[in-house]
Amino acid sequence: QVQLVESGGGLVQAGGSLRLSCAASGRTFSINTMGWFRQAPGKEREFVAAIRWSGGSTYYADSVKGRFTISRDNAKNTVYLQMDSLKPEDTAVYYCARTGRVLVTTNANLYDAWGQGTQVTVSS
């Protein structure tokens, strides 16, 4: 079992920045890929970014490419999401998730451990 705890959400004005953190504990050696997803009210959960635990290859949704950066610190078992140039449409609850799959996937159903979520609100 892997346990995930997110932090770093909050309220920010459009154009501002936030950095989310996700600390993993438990069977962290079983992590191959970590992802960030988000869910806005009345909408389905959507993929934001993912990173390979080994090697650090990254993948982004088109909507955040060039504005968000995913990174990880293996020694701290922590993954980060740096969010710059935030827009009101980025407002959502952000979740980190783990998958044992080696290849990066955007399919939320293939992630089997999830954090509790952290709220990000971007005001216009």
Coordinates of C-alpha atoms in Angstrom, one line a residue:
Q1 CA 0.0 0.0 0.0
V2 CA 1.1 3.5 -0.8
Q3 CA -0.2 6.5 1.1
L4 CA -0.3 9.9 -0.5
V5 CA -0.8 13.3 1.1
E6 CA -1.1 16.5 -0.9
S7 CA -0.4 20.0 0.3
G8 CA 0.1 23.5 -1.1
G9 CA -3.3 24.5 -2.5
G10 CA -4.9 27.8 -1.9
L11 CA -6.4 31.0 -3.3
V12 CA -4.4 32.9 -5.9
Q13 CA -5.1 35.6 -8.5
A14 CA -5.0 34.9 -12.2
G15 CA -1.4 35.0 -13.4
G16 CA -0.1 33.9 -10.1
S17 CA 1.7 30.7 -9.0
L18 CA 1.3 27.8 -6.6
R19 CA 3.4 24.7 -5.9
L20 CA 1.7 21.5 -4.9
S21 CA 3.5 18.8 -3.0
C22 CA 2.6 15.1 -2.7
A23 CA 4.4 13.0 -0.1
A24 CA 4.3 9.3 -0.5
S25 CA 4.8 6.7 2.2
G26 CA 4.4 3.0 2.6
R27 CA 5.5 0.7 -0.3
T28 CA 7.1 3.5 -2.2
F29 CA 9.4 1.1 -4.0
S30 CA 6.4 -0.1 -6.0
I31 CA 5.8 3.4 -7.6
N32 CA 6.6 3.6 -11.3
T33 CA 4.7 6.6 -12.3
M34 CA 3.1 9.5 -10.3
G35 CA 0.4 11.6 -11.7
W36 CA -1.6 14.8 -10.9
F37 CA -5.3 15.0 -11.8
R38 CA -7.9 17.6 -11.1
Q39 CA -11.6 17.8 -10.8
A40 CA -13.7 21.0 -11.0
P41 CA -17.3 21.1 -9.7
G42 CA -19.7 19.3 -12.1
K43 CA -16.8 18.0 -14.2
E44 CA -15.1 14.7 -14.6
R45 CA -11.6 14.2 -13.1
E46 CA -9.0 15.0 -15.7
F47 CA -5.3 14.3 -16.2
V48 CA -2.9 17.1 -15.6
A49 CA 0.6 15.7 -15.6
A50 CA 2.7 12.6 -14.9
I51 CA 6.3 11.7 -14.2
R52 CA 8.2 8.4 -14.3
W53 CA 9.7 7.7 -10.9
S54 CA 12.8 6.3 -12.5
G55 CA 14.3 8.6 -15.1
G56 CA 12.0 11.4 -14.6
S57 CA 10.2 11.5 -18.0
T58 CA 7.3 13.8 -17.9
Y59 CA 3.9 14.2 -19.8
Y60 CA 1.4 17.0 -19.7
A61 CA -2.1 17.7 -20.7
D62 CA -2.3 20.3 -23.5
S63 CA -4.2 22.7 -21.3
V64 CA -1.3 23.1 -18.9
K65 CA 1.7 22.5 -21.1
G66 CA 4.2 25.4 -20.8
R67 CA 2.6 26.6 -17.6
F68 CA 2.9 23.6 -15.2
T69 CA 6.0 21.6 -14.3
I70 CA 6.0 18.3 -12.6
S71 CA 9.1 17.1 -10.7
R72 CA 10.0 14.6 -8.1
D73 CA 12.5 14.1 -5.3
N74 CA 13.1 10.4 -4.9
A75 CA 15.0 10.8 -1.7
K76 CA 12.0 12.5 -0.1
N77 CA 9.4 10.3 -1.9
T78 CA 7.7 13.5 -2.9
V79 CA 6.3 14.8 -6.3
Y80 CA 5.7 18.4 -7.0
L81 CA 3.5 20.4 -9.4
Q82 CA 4.7 23.9 -10.0
M83 CA 1.8 25.9 -11.5
D84 CA 2.6 29.2 -13.1
S85 CA 0.4 31.7 -15.1
L86 CA -2.7 30.3 -13.4
K87 CA -6.1 30.9 -15.0
P88 CA -9.5 30.8 -13.4
E89 CA -10.2 27.6 -15.4
D90 CA -7.5 25.9 -13.4
T91 CA -9.7 26.1 -10.3
A92 CA -10.3 22.5 -9.1
V93 CA -9.4 20.0 -6.5
Y94 CA -6.0 18.6 -7.4
Y95 CA -5.1 15.0 -6.6
C96 CA -1.9 13.1 -6.8
A97 CA -2.0 9.4 -7.7
R98 CA 0.3 6.4 -8.1
T99 CA 0.4 3.6 -10.6
G100 CA 2.7 0.6 -10.9
R101 CA 2.6 0.9 -14.7
V102 CA 6.0 1.6 -16.3
L103 CA 4.5 3.5 -19.2
V104 CA 3.0 6.9 -18.4
T105 CA -0.8 6.8 -18.6
T106 CA -3.4 9.5 -18.5
N107 CA -6.1 7.0 -17.6
A108 CA -7.3 7.7 -14.0
N109 CA -8.6 4.1 -13.7
L110 CA -5.1 2.8 -14.0
Y111 CA -3.9 4.6 -10.9
D112 CA -4.6 2.7 -7.7
A113 CA -3.6 5.0 -4.9
W114 CA -4.9 8.5 -4.4
G115 CA -4.3 11.4 -2.1
Q116 CA -7.2 13.3 -0.4
G117 CA -6.9 16.3 -2.7
T118 CA -6.1 19.9 -2.3
Q119 CA -8.2 22.8 -3.4
V120 CA -6.8 25.4 -5.9
T121 CA -8.9 28.5 -6.5
V122 CA -7.8 31.1 -9.1
S123 CA -9.7 34.4 -9.0
S124 CA -10.1 36.6 -12.0

